[in-house]
Short mmCIF file of C-alpha atoms in Angstrom, two decimals:
data_model
loop_
_atom_site.label_atom_id
_atom_site.label_comp_id
_atom_site.label_asym_id
_atom_site.label_seq_id
_atom_site.Cartn_x
_atom_site.Cartn_y
_atom_site.Cartn_z
CA MET A 1 27.69 94.32 17.58
CA SER A 2 29.56 94.64 14.31
CA LEU A 3 32.92 96.43 14.24
CA GLN A 4 34.24 97.66 10.91
CA VAL A 5 37.18 99.75 9.68
CA LYS A 6 36.96 101.59 6.38
CA TYR A 7 40.26 102.58 4.76
CA VAL A 8 39.79 105.25 2.12
CA ASP A 9 42.75 104.55 -0.13
CA VAL A 10 42.38 107.70 -2.24
CA PRO A 11 45.46 109.86 -2.91
CA LEU A 12 45.16 113.10 -0.98
CA GLY A 13 44.10 115.95 -3.24
CA ALA A 14 43.72 113.86 -6.41
CA LYS A 15 39.96 114.31 -6.67
CA GLU A 16 40.19 118.07 -6.19
CA VAL A 17 42.70 118.60 -9.02
CA ALA A 18 41.68 115.89 -11.51
CA SER A 19 39.95 116.76 -14.77
CA ALA A 20 38.29 114.52 -17.33
CA SER A 21 37.79 114.44 -21.07
CA ALA A 22 35.77 111.94 -23.05
CA SER A 23 34.80 110.97 -26.56
CA ALA A 24 31.27 111.71 -27.78
CA CYS A 25 28.73 111.68 -24.97
CA GLN A 26 25.10 112.64 -24.55
CA ARG A 27 24.51 116.39 -24.63
CA PHE A 28 23.13 116.30 -21.09
CA GLY A 29 26.19 114.46 -19.77
CA SER A 30 29.00 116.09 -17.83
CA GLU A 31 32.61 115.05 -18.06
CA GLN A 32 33.44 116.81 -14.81
CA GLN A 33 30.75 114.80 -13.00
CA LEU A 34 32.88 111.75 -13.78
CA ILE A 35 35.19 113.11 -11.07
CA ALA A 36 32.72 114.86 -8.74
CA GLY A 37 30.07 112.13 -8.84
CA THR A 38 26.29 112.39 -8.98
CA VAL A 39 23.16 110.87 -7.45
CA ASP A 40 21.96 107.43 -8.57
CA MET A 41 18.45 107.71 -10.06
CA PRO A 42 16.53 104.82 -11.72
CA TRP A 43 15.89 106.63 -14.99
CA ALA A 44 13.35 105.25 -17.45
CA THR A 45 14.80 104.93 -20.97
CA LEU A 46 13.85 103.17 -24.20
CA GLU A 47 16.83 100.83 -24.03
CA PRO A 48 15.93 97.13 -24.42
CA ASP A 49 14.47 95.47 -21.29
CA SER A 50 14.99 98.65 -19.30
CA TRP A 51 11.58 100.17 -18.54
CA LYS A 52 9.96 98.25 -15.71
CA LEU A 53 6.22 98.80 -15.32
CA ASP A 54 6.28 98.67 -11.52
CA GLY A 55 6.55 102.38 -10.76
CA SER A 56 10.23 102.11 -9.85
CA ARG A 57 11.51 104.19 -12.77
CA VAL A 58 11.77 107.98 -13.03
CA ILE A 59 10.94 109.64 -16.35
CA LEU A 60 14.03 111.27 -17.82
CA PRO A 61 13.32 115.02 -18.16
CA ALA A 62 13.85 116.87 -21.43
CA PHE A 63 16.81 118.76 -20.02
CA PRO A 64 18.25 116.62 -17.22
CA GLU A 65 20.91 117.98 -14.89
CA ASN A 66 23.44 116.28 -12.64
CA ILE A 67 22.94 113.01 -14.42
CA GLY A 68 26.54 111.93 -14.68
CA TRP A 69 28.08 110.73 -17.94
CA TRP A 70 26.35 108.68 -20.67
CA SER A 71 27.92 107.55 -23.94
CA LEU A 72 26.52 108.91 -27.20
CA HIS A 73 26.14 105.46 -28.76
CA ARG A 74 24.62 102.25 -27.46
CA SER A 75 26.30 98.88 -27.43
CA GLY A 76 25.30 96.33 -30.09
CA GLU A 77 23.20 93.21 -29.83
CA ASP A 78 26.24 91.37 -28.49
CA GLY A 79 26.75 94.04 -25.82
CA ARG A 80 29.94 95.35 -27.47
CA PHE A 81 30.53 98.89 -28.70
CA VAL A 82 31.26 99.62 -32.33
CA HIS A 83 32.07 103.23 -31.47
CA ILE A 84 34.20 102.67 -28.37
CA PRO A 85 33.70 105.38 -25.67
CA THR A 86 37.01 106.64 -24.29
CA ILE A 87 37.57 108.61 -21.10
CA GLN A 88 40.78 110.37 -20.12
CA ILE A 89 41.56 111.56 -16.60
CA PHE A 90 44.33 114.14 -16.23
CA LEU A 91 46.28 114.98 -13.06
CA PRO A 92 48.56 118.06 -12.83
CA GLN A 93 51.11 116.08 -10.80
CA ALA A 94 52.00 112.43 -10.35
CA TYR A 95 50.02 110.29 -7.88
CA THR A 96 50.21 106.73 -6.61
CA ALA A 97 47.07 104.65 -6.09
CA THR A 98 46.14 101.03 -5.48
CA GLY A 99 43.13 101.02 -7.74
CA ILE A 100 40.35 102.82 -9.55
CA THR A 101 36.74 102.73 -8.33
CA PHE A 102 33.90 102.74 -10.85
CA ASP A 103 30.31 103.62 -9.99
CA PHE A 104 28.18 102.74 -13.00
CA TRP A 105 24.38 102.69 -12.38
CA ALA A 106 23.32 100.45 -9.50
CA SER A 107 19.60 101.33 -9.47
CA LEU A 108 19.31 100.26 -13.11
CA GLY A 109 21.55 97.23 -12.76
CA HIS A 110 23.74 98.55 -15.57
CA TRP A 111 27.52 98.48 -15.85
CA CYS A 112 30.31 98.15 -18.37
CA SER A 113 31.28 94.49 -18.46
CA GLU A 114 34.62 94.92 -20.21
CA LEU A 115 37.09 97.79 -20.28
CA THR A 116 40.78 98.58 -20.66
CA VAL A 117 42.71 100.98 -18.45
CA VAL A 118 46.09 102.51 -19.36
CA TRP A 119 48.19 104.55 -16.90
CA TYR A 120 50.71 107.14 -18.18
CA LYS A 121 53.53 109.30 -16.86
CA ASP A 122 54.68 112.17 -19.09
CA GLY A 123 53.08 110.46 -22.07
CA ALA A 124 54.80 107.11 -21.52
CA VAL A 125 52.72 104.00 -20.78
CA LEU A 126 53.26 102.64 -17.27
CA ARG A 127 50.71 99.82 -17.28
CA GLU A 128 47.77 98.51 -19.30
CA VAL A 129 45.03 96.25 -17.97
CA THR A 130 41.93 94.68 -19.49
CA ALA A 131 39.29 94.01 -16.85
CA PHE A 132 35.79 92.57 -16.60
CA PRO A 133 33.59 94.37 -14.04
CA ASP A 134 30.82 92.24 -12.55
CA SER A 135 28.82 94.84 -10.59
CA ALA A 136 27.69 98.44 -10.76
CA HIS A 137 30.08 99.43 -7.94
CA TRP A 138 33.39 97.89 -8.89
CA VAL A 139 37.05 98.34 -7.98
CA LEU A 140 39.96 97.67 -10.30
CA ASP A 141 42.54 96.48 -7.77
CA GLN A 142 45.88 97.58 -9.23
CA LEU A 143 48.89 99.35 -7.69
CA VAL A 144 50.42 101.92 -10.03
CA GLU A 145 52.97 104.47 -8.85
CA ASP A 146 53.63 107.99 -10.14
CA PHE A 147 51.04 108.37 -12.91
CA ASP A 148 49.55 111.61 -14.20
CA ARG A 149 47.02 110.35 -16.73
CA VAL A 150 44.59 107.46 -17.05
CA ASP A 151 42.87 106.38 -20.28
CA ILE A 152 39.76 104.17 -20.03
CA ARG A 153 38.18 102.43 -23.01
CA LEU A 154 34.67 101.05 -22.46
CA LEU A 155 34.34 97.93 -24.59
CA ALA A 156 31.00 96.36 -23.62
CA THR A 157 27.90 96.63 -21.43
CA ASN A 158 26.35 93.87 -19.33
CA CYS A 159 23.00 94.52 -21.09
CA PRO A 160 23.07 94.59 -24.92
CA GLY A 161 21.81 97.72 -26.64
CA HIS A 162 22.51 100.03 -23.69
CA PHE A 163 24.42 103.25 -23.22
CA ALA A 164 27.51 103.28 -21.03
CA LYS A 165 26.44 105.14 -17.90
CA ILE A 166 28.88 106.26 -15.20
CA GLN A 167 28.11 108.16 -12.02
CA GLN A 168 31.70 108.54 -10.87
CA ILE A 169 35.27 107.37 -11.38
CA GLN A 170 37.55 107.68 -8.35
CA ILE A 171 41.30 107.38 -8.36
CA GLY A 172 41.83 104.91 -5.51
CA GLN A 173 39.57 102.55 -3.63
CA ILE A 174 37.83 101.95 -0.33
CA ALA A 175 38.98 98.86 1.59
CA ILE A 176 36.54 97.67 4.26
CA PHE A 177 37.95 95.43 7.01
CA GLU A 178 35.27 93.43 8.78
CA ALA A 179 35.30 92.35 12.41
CA ASP A 180 36.99 89.01 11.72
CA GLU A 181 39.90 90.87 10.09
CA LEU A 182 40.51 93.29 12.98
CA VAL A 183 43.26 92.03 15.28
CA GLN A 184 43.37 95.18 17.45
CA VAL A 185 41.68 98.59 17.39
CA ARG A 186 42.94 101.15 19.91
CA LEU A 187 41.92 104.82 20.18
CA LEU A 188 43.77 107.30 22.43
CA GLN A 189 42.00 110.59 23.21
CA GLU A 190 43.49 113.27 25.46
CA ILE A 191 42.80 116.87 26.44
CA ASP A 192 44.60 119.41 28.60
CA PRO A 193 41.88 121.42 30.39
CA SER A 194 44.32 124.33 30.81
CA MET A 195 44.88 124.36 27.02
CA CYS A 196 48.61 124.83 27.52
CA GLU A 197 48.93 121.93 25.08
CA LEU A 198 46.73 120.85 22.18
CA SER A 199 46.70 117.06 21.98
CA VAL A 200 46.33 114.91 18.87
CA ASP A 201 44.12 111.84 19.21
CA THR A 202 45.61 108.65 17.75
CA LEU A 203 44.03 105.51 16.29
CA THR A 204 45.99 102.27 15.85
CA VAL A 205 44.43 99.51 13.75
CA THR A 206 46.03 96.10 13.23
CA VAL A 207 44.38 93.98 10.54
CA ARG A 208 44.76 90.60 8.87
CA ASP A 209 43.49 91.00 5.31
CA ARG A 210 41.41 87.98 4.24
CA LYS A 211 40.80 89.21 0.69
CA ASN A 212 44.41 89.57 -0.52
CA ARG A 213 43.87 93.20 -1.51
CA VAL A 214 46.58 95.50 -2.80
CA ILE A 215 47.24 97.84 0.14
CA PHE A 216 49.74 100.69 -0.16
CA PRO A 217 48.80 103.32 2.46
CA GLN A 218 50.03 106.87 2.08
CA LYS A 219 50.13 109.62 4.68
CA ASN A 220 46.90 111.52 5.41
CA GLN A 221 44.60 108.96 3.80
CA SER A 222 41.41 108.45 5.76
CA VAL A 223 40.72 105.56 8.19
CA GLN A 224 37.21 105.40 9.65
CA LEU A 225 35.98 103.23 12.53
CA TYR A 226 32.34 102.07 12.60
CA ARG A 227 30.18 100.02 14.94
CA ASP A 228 26.82 98.81 13.62
CA GLY A 229 27.05 101.42 10.87
CA GLN A 230 27.68 104.32 13.28
CA LEU A 231 30.87 106.32 12.74
CA LEU A 232 33.02 106.29 15.90
CA ALA A 233 36.24 107.93 14.67
CA SER A 234 37.66 109.41 11.49
CA HIS A 235 41.46 109.69 11.43
CA TYR A 236 44.32 110.01 8.95
CA VAL A 237 47.29 107.74 8.30
CA SER A 238 50.49 109.00 9.92
CA ASP A 239 52.50 105.77 9.70
CA PHE A 240 52.04 102.29 8.31
CA SER A 241 53.82 98.95 8.56
CA ARG A 242 53.39 95.53 7.03
CA GLN A 243 54.02 92.74 9.50
CA GLY A 244 53.37 89.73 7.30
CA GLN A 245 51.95 88.71 3.95
CA ARG A 246 48.45 89.74 5.03
CA ASP A 247 49.13 91.57 8.31
CA TYR A 248 49.10 95.37 8.40
CA GLN A 249 49.13 98.08 11.03
CA PHE A 250 47.74 101.59 10.47
CA ARG A 251 48.83 104.32 12.89
CA CYS A 252 46.59 107.33 12.47
CA LYS A 253 46.11 110.86 13.80
CA SER A 254 43.03 113.01 14.30
CA THR A 255 42.23 116.13 12.28
CA ILE A 256 44.28 118.29 14.65
CA GLY A 257 47.37 116.30 13.66
CA ARG A 258 46.99 117.62 10.11
CA LEU A 259 47.50 121.23 11.24
CA GLU A 260 51.30 121.15 11.02
CA ASP A 261 51.58 123.48 8.01
CA LEU A 262 52.97 126.99 8.42
CA TYR A 263 50.76 129.86 9.56
CA LEU A 264 52.30 133.30 8.97
CA GLY A 265 50.61 134.90 11.98
CA GLY A 266 50.49 138.66 12.51
CA ARG A 267 48.34 141.11 14.43
CA VAL A 268 44.97 139.77 15.55
CA LEU A 269 42.12 142.30 15.72
CA ASN A 270 39.17 139.98 15.43
CA ASN A 271 36.72 137.92 17.42
CA ALA A 272 37.53 134.28 18.12
CA GLY A 273 35.11 132.99 15.50
CA GLY A 274 36.71 135.13 12.80
CA LEU A 275 40.22 133.99 13.70
CA LEU A 276 39.08 130.36 13.77
CA ALA A 277 37.64 130.68 10.26
CA GLU A 278 41.00 132.02 9.11
CA LEU A 279 42.89 129.16 10.76
CA LEU A 280 40.60 126.38 9.48
CA PRO A 281 39.38 127.37 6.00
CA ASP A 282 39.56 123.76 4.77
CA ILE A 283 38.48 121.84 7.88
CA PRO A 284 34.99 121.59 9.43
CA TYR A 285 34.71 123.11 12.90
CA GLN A 286 32.22 124.18 15.54
CA ILE A 287 32.55 126.80 18.26
CA ASP A 288 30.20 127.68 21.11
CA SER A 289 28.49 131.02 20.46
CA GLU A 290 29.68 132.41 23.81
CA LEU A 291 33.26 131.80 22.70
CA ALA A 292 32.91 132.88 19.08
CA TRP A 293 32.24 136.50 20.01
CA VAL A 294 35.16 136.92 22.41
CA GLU A 295 37.16 139.89 21.08
CA LEU A 296 40.91 139.40 20.65
CA ASN A 297 43.57 142.08 20.34
CA GLY A 298 46.97 140.48 20.19
CA TYR A 299 49.56 138.88 17.98
CA LEU A 300 50.54 135.47 16.66
CA PRO A 301 54.13 134.70 15.66
CA ILE A 302 54.97 132.49 12.69
CA CYS A 303 53.95 129.01 13.83
CA THR A 304 52.00 125.95 12.77
CA ARG A 305 48.21 126.10 12.52
CA ARG A 306 48.06 123.69 15.44
CA GLU A 307 50.12 126.07 17.61
CA ALA A 308 47.94 129.00 16.55
CA LEU A 309 44.78 127.03 17.41
CA GLN A 310 46.24 126.25 20.84
CA GLN A 311 46.94 129.95 21.44
CA LEU A 312 43.37 130.80 20.47
CA ALA A 313 41.85 128.13 22.70
CA PHE A 314 44.04 129.18 25.63
CA ALA A 315 43.02 132.82 25.32
CA ILE A 316 39.27 132.19 25.23
CA GLY A 317 39.19 129.23 27.62
CA ALA A 318 37.96 126.65 25.11
CA VAL A 319 38.27 122.89 25.37
CA VAL A 320 39.24 121.49 21.95
CA THR A 321 37.99 118.05 20.96
CA THR A 322 37.51 116.20 17.68
CA ARG A 323 34.13 114.72 16.79
CA ALA A 324 33.72 111.28 15.26
CA ASP A 325 33.37 112.80 11.79
CA GLY A 326 36.62 114.78 12.18
CA THR A 327 35.00 118.14 13.03
CA ILE A 328 37.15 120.23 15.39
CA CYS A 329 35.03 121.54 18.28
CA LEU A 330 35.79 124.46 20.60
CA ARG A 331 33.47 124.53 23.58
CA LEU A 332 33.25 125.79 27.12
CA PRO A 333 34.48 123.36 29.80
CA GLU A 334 31.66 121.50 31.51
CA SER A 335 30.75 122.94 34.90
CA GLU A 336 28.13 120.34 35.84
CA GLN A 337 28.52 116.58 36.05
CA SER A 338 27.34 114.88 32.87
CA GLY A 339 28.62 111.34 33.28
CA SER A 340 29.66 108.72 35.78
CA PHE A 341 31.27 105.30 36.14
CA VAL A 342 29.48 102.82 38.37
CA ASP A 343 31.04 99.94 40.27
CA ASP A 344 29.94 97.12 37.97
CA ARG A 345 31.72 98.83 35.02
CA ILE A 346 35.04 99.43 36.80
CA PHE A 347 37.81 96.83 36.80
CA MET A 348 39.91 96.17 39.89
CA GLY A 349 43.28 97.91 40.17
CA ALA A 350 42.35 101.61 40.12
CA LYS A 351 45.04 104.05 41.26
CA VAL A 352 44.93 107.63 42.54
CA THR A 353 48.01 109.85 42.48
CA GLN A 354 48.31 113.41 43.71
CA LYS A 355 50.08 116.12 41.75
CA PRO A 356 52.39 118.53 43.63
CA ARG A 357 50.67 121.54 45.14
CA ILE A 358 51.16 124.73 43.12
CA ALA A 359 52.26 127.77 45.14
CA GLN A 360 51.77 130.41 42.48
CA VAL A 361 50.53 130.94 38.93
CA GLN A 362 52.11 133.74 36.88
CA LEU A 363 50.72 134.97 33.57
CA LEU A 364 52.16 137.59 31.23
CA ALA A 365 49.60 139.70 29.36
CA HIS A 366 50.82 141.18 26.09
CA GLY A 367 50.18 144.48 24.34
CA TYR A 368 51.21 145.58 20.85
CA TYR A 369 51.25 149.25 19.84
CA LEU A 370 52.37 151.09 16.73
CA GLY A 371 55.92 152.32 17.17
CA GLU A 372 57.80 155.06 15.36
CA LYS A 373 61.23 153.47 15.00
CA ARG A 374 62.16 152.46 11.47
CA GLU A 375 64.27 149.30 11.35
CA VAL A 376 66.41 147.88 8.55
CA LEU A 377 65.20 144.34 7.75
CA LEU A 378 67.23 143.77 4.56
CA ASN A 379 70.39 145.72 3.85
CA GLU A 380 71.60 145.54 0.26
CA GLU A 381 70.63 141.88 0.17
CA THR A 382 70.68 140.26 -3.25
CA VAL A 383 67.24 139.10 -4.27
CA SER A 384 66.74 137.22 -7.53
CA GLY A 385 63.29 136.01 -8.52
CA GLU A 386 59.59 136.67 -8.25
CA ASN A 387 57.60 136.64 -5.01
CA VAL A 388 60.59 135.65 -2.86
CA LEU A 389 59.32 135.12 0.72
CA TYR A 390 61.07 136.63 3.75
CA LEU A 391 59.95 135.84 7.31
CA PHE A 392 60.51 137.96 10.44
CA SER A 393 60.52 137.04 14.11
CA GLN A 394 58.85 140.29 15.22
CA PRO A 395 55.90 142.27 13.77
CA HIS A 396 56.38 145.33 11.56
CA TYR A 397 54.29 147.69 9.43
CA GLU A 398 54.68 150.38 6.73
CA TYR A 399 57.39 148.64 4.73
CA GLU A 400 59.60 150.65 2.37
CA ILE A 401 61.72 148.98 -0.28
CA VAL A 402 64.56 150.12 -2.54
CA GLY A 403 65.71 147.96 -5.44
CA GLY A 404 62.67 145.72 -5.72
CA ILE A 405 58.88 145.47 -5.65
CA LEU A 406 56.80 144.37 -2.66
CA THR A 407 54.25 141.90 -4.00
CA GLY A 408 52.74 140.92 -0.64
CA TRP A 409 53.16 141.61 3.05
CA GLY A 410 51.95 141.00 6.57
CA GLU A 411 53.29 141.87 10.01
CA ASN A 412 55.64 138.84 9.94
CA TRP A 413 56.48 138.50 6.25
CA VAL A 414 56.92 140.06 2.83
CA THR A 415 57.29 138.77 -0.71
CA ILE A 416 59.65 140.59 -3.04
CA THR A 417 60.26 140.57 -6.77
CA ALA A 418 63.73 141.80 -7.65
CA ASP A 419 66.96 141.07 -9.50
CA GLY A 420 69.75 142.63 -7.49
CA PRO A 421 70.48 144.28 -4.12
CA VAL A 422 67.44 145.19 -2.04
CA THR A 423 67.05 147.33 1.06
CA LEU A 424 63.88 146.87 3.13
CA THR A 425 62.85 148.93 6.15
CA ALA A 426 59.73 149.01 8.30
CA LEU A 427 58.29 150.59 11.42
CA ASN A 428 58.28 148.45 14.54
CA TYR A 429 55.60 147.49 17.03
CA ILE A 430 56.15 148.27 20.69
CA HIS A 431 55.64 145.09 22.68
CA THR A 432 54.67 145.42 26.35
CA THR A 433 54.07 142.77 29.00
CA THR A 434 52.23 142.93 32.30
CA ALA A 435 52.57 140.23 34.97
CA TYR A 436 49.46 138.82 36.66
CA VAL A 437 49.98 136.62 39.71
CA LYS A 438 47.75 134.43 41.86
CA THR A 439 49.14 132.81 45.01
CA ASN A 440 47.91 129.64 46.67
CA PRO A 441 47.47 130.32 50.42
CA LYS A 442 47.59 126.59 51.16
CA ALA A 443 51.14 126.17 49.86
CA THR A 444 53.71 125.23 52.50
CA PRO A 445 57.21 126.80 52.67
CA GLU A 446 58.63 123.68 51.03
CA GLU A 447 56.23 124.15 48.10
CA GLN A 448 57.03 127.82 47.38
CA GLY A 449 59.18 126.87 44.39
CA ASN A 450 56.26 125.18 42.62
CA THR A 451 55.36 128.03 40.29
CA VAL A 452 53.62 127.87 36.92
CA VAL A 453 54.72 130.61 34.52
CA ILE A 454 52.96 131.30 31.20
CA LYS A 455 55.04 133.75 29.14
CA ASN A 456 54.17 133.32 25.48
CA ALA A 457 50.36 133.52 25.33
CA THR A 458 50.50 136.46 22.91
CA LEU A 459 46.72 136.59 22.36
CA VAL A 460 46.13 137.34 26.06
CA GLY A 461 45.76 141.07 26.66
CA LYS A 462 45.06 142.97 29.86
CA TRP A 463 41.27 142.93 29.39
CA ILE A 464 41.06 139.13 29.53
CA ALA A 465 44.10 138.36 31.69
CA ASP A 466 42.21 138.12 35.01
CA GLY A 467 39.82 135.51 33.63
CA VAL A 468 42.63 133.48 32.06
CA LEU A 469 44.63 133.59 35.30
CA GLN A 470 41.67 132.36 37.34
CA ARG A 471 41.09 129.47 34.91
CA LEU A 472 44.74 128.47 35.17
CA TYR A 473 44.67 128.64 38.95
CA ASN A 474 41.51 126.53 39.12
CA HIS A 475 43.10 123.94 36.85
CA TYR A 476 46.41 123.67 38.68
CA THR A 477 44.76 123.34 42.09
CA GLN A 478 42.98 120.19 40.83
CA ARG A 479 45.48 117.64 42.11
CA ASN A 480 43.91 114.17 42.11
CA LEU A 481 44.54 111.89 39.14
CA LEU A 482 42.35 108.78 39.13
CA GLN A 483 43.43 106.06 36.69
CA GLN A 484 41.26 103.00 36.15
CA GLN A 485 40.12 100.46 33.59
CA VAL A 486 36.44 100.74 32.74
CA VAL A 487 33.75 99.55 30.37
CA LEU A 488 32.57 102.61 28.46
CA SER A 489 28.90 103.35 27.94
CA GLY A 490 28.86 106.59 25.98
CA GLN A 491 31.25 108.71 28.07
CA GLN A 492 33.22 111.31 26.08
CA ILE A 493 36.61 112.95 26.50
CA GLY A 494 36.36 116.28 28.35
CA GLN A 495 33.19 115.42 30.27
CA LEU A 496 32.85 116.35 33.94
CA VAL A 497 32.38 112.90 35.48
CA ARG A 498 32.32 111.11 38.80
CA SER A 499 33.85 107.72 39.53
CA ALA A 500 34.52 105.50 42.51
CA ASN A 501 37.90 105.32 44.24
CA PRO A 502 39.19 102.03 45.65
CA TRP A 503 38.65 103.33 49.23
CA SER A 504 34.96 104.16 49.18
CA THR A 505 35.14 107.79 48.09
CA ASP A 506 34.66 109.29 44.63
CA THR A 507 36.77 111.41 42.32
CA GLU A 508 34.93 114.19 40.53
CA GLY A 509 36.66 115.91 37.65
CA HIS A 510 37.22 116.11 33.92
CA LEU A 511 37.91 113.05 31.83
CA VAL A 512 41.32 114.01 30.41
CA SER A 513 42.49 110.73 28.88
CA MET A 514 40.78 107.68 27.35
CA GLU A 515 42.74 104.84 25.76
CA SER A 516 40.03 102.59 24.34
CA ASP A 517 40.19 99.04 23.04
CA PHE A 518 37.37 98.06 20.69
CA THR A 519 36.18 94.49 20.35
CA GLY A 520 33.22 92.81 18.74
CA THR A 521 31.34 92.93 22.04
CA GLY A 522 32.14 96.35 23.51
CA GLN A 523 34.62 99.08 24.38
CA THR A 524 36.93 99.13 27.38
CA ALA A 525 39.27 101.96 28.23
CA GLN A 526 42.09 103.02 30.51
CA ILE A 527 40.88 106.42 31.68
CA THR A 528 42.32 109.31 33.67
CA ILE A 529 40.15 111.76 35.62
CA LEU A 530 41.69 115.00 36.89
CA GLY A 531 39.76 116.45 39.79
CA LYS A 532 39.16 116.24 43.51
CA GLU A 533 38.14 113.62 46.05
CA VAL A 534 34.54 113.91 47.24
CA PRO A 535 32.35 111.82 49.60
CA ARG A 536 30.50 108.96 47.95
CA ASN A 537 26.81 109.55 47.44
#
């Protein structure tokens, strides 16, 4: 088994905003494909020693598309350019990167064998490097901070008489740490079956770099874990430390950990799938069809996207997990056993604890109705500027403004353009709550104070409250927590599993926590199963 960690050291957002300009290129070439990249095809050309007669070449069409960037002129007999091709990459803001990755043309065995790179900030030169690539996929390993432009001059090709051909230029690099460089790889995955909390999986990777690479991790850069070429986890840097000349530790979070930006909330009159699309426009997701069509009629306050996703999952009864490729998945909890842990894969030292018995579960259902009371939100407040944002703690509608212009609005916010005192009023929403209660008949008098109260689930209305209450009650009456060290063999977080207790019974329940250690030979984990004790089969 081969364990591998791939660190994608590419500044977040740089590729999406970068633009390119170049000196004379072939009419079929595309400067923008220098940034976006294109597919490697073994084109047949009339360049010297280029057209193999073995059927491996593809005839270049008269009007080729998506072919990347080719220079207008060929290099000379010595491989050097008389008319030097020049490429400029522009960034609208300053970025920091540890290198630049060049993809020339691997299938043809062609690359530029000499080039110069100059980094700029506001027109001033930060650094200039002359380099000598020796392969079609090549990384210029160079840390440069706060640059907004890169100029590249292509001086020579490895094959004389050839065009310069480039599939893609990436700001940044990909560092691959092989198994002998991985000191420790630990992945923590957790779920709360009640969805009262939305957990963030974490990945910690400690490496000893054997290639003396320039490593300068920045937040939200990608770290991917592979075994035998199969992707096991895709996370994002949250913290980084250097512990020696070649020793580094990456602390990373799952996709859910990136959802800490502000969501302005407001009234929700949509199905769950529609709301999810609004919450995750830039992140891949999946949702079970039974859940996607659940109708919601409620409200979300101003919160983070992660908090809004938790509210959604709670209302529809979805378990939220993150796939290996980073896709966020909302699915129904498993109701049938789909995994197990057998004796020869369980280490000694398992422990079962019992949570306190719950006497009662209380849930508030929320309703929001159009009111008729007009409230003053801004009273002669001085506003100076365009599209000034104001946020409100309660929903409103039908705004009226004096002294300014409303340029945007929602139930929780407005933007105003004005230069002077502004008065803003709006009609209110009437907010009602209805209490739903379920009592545990097994609770003793001493346990009557053990009550779970859910007050702020503002997407839960009367029509779904009974189902939500029953799910909560079922969850909180699951009391056994089995903790044990195991060898994993494909089990996944959230599965309904069965495992042996130390005293010859089994625990059946959901796998709610897995803290895995990866080695070159396998994967062990400290797991927690929340469920009930059952007779052993």
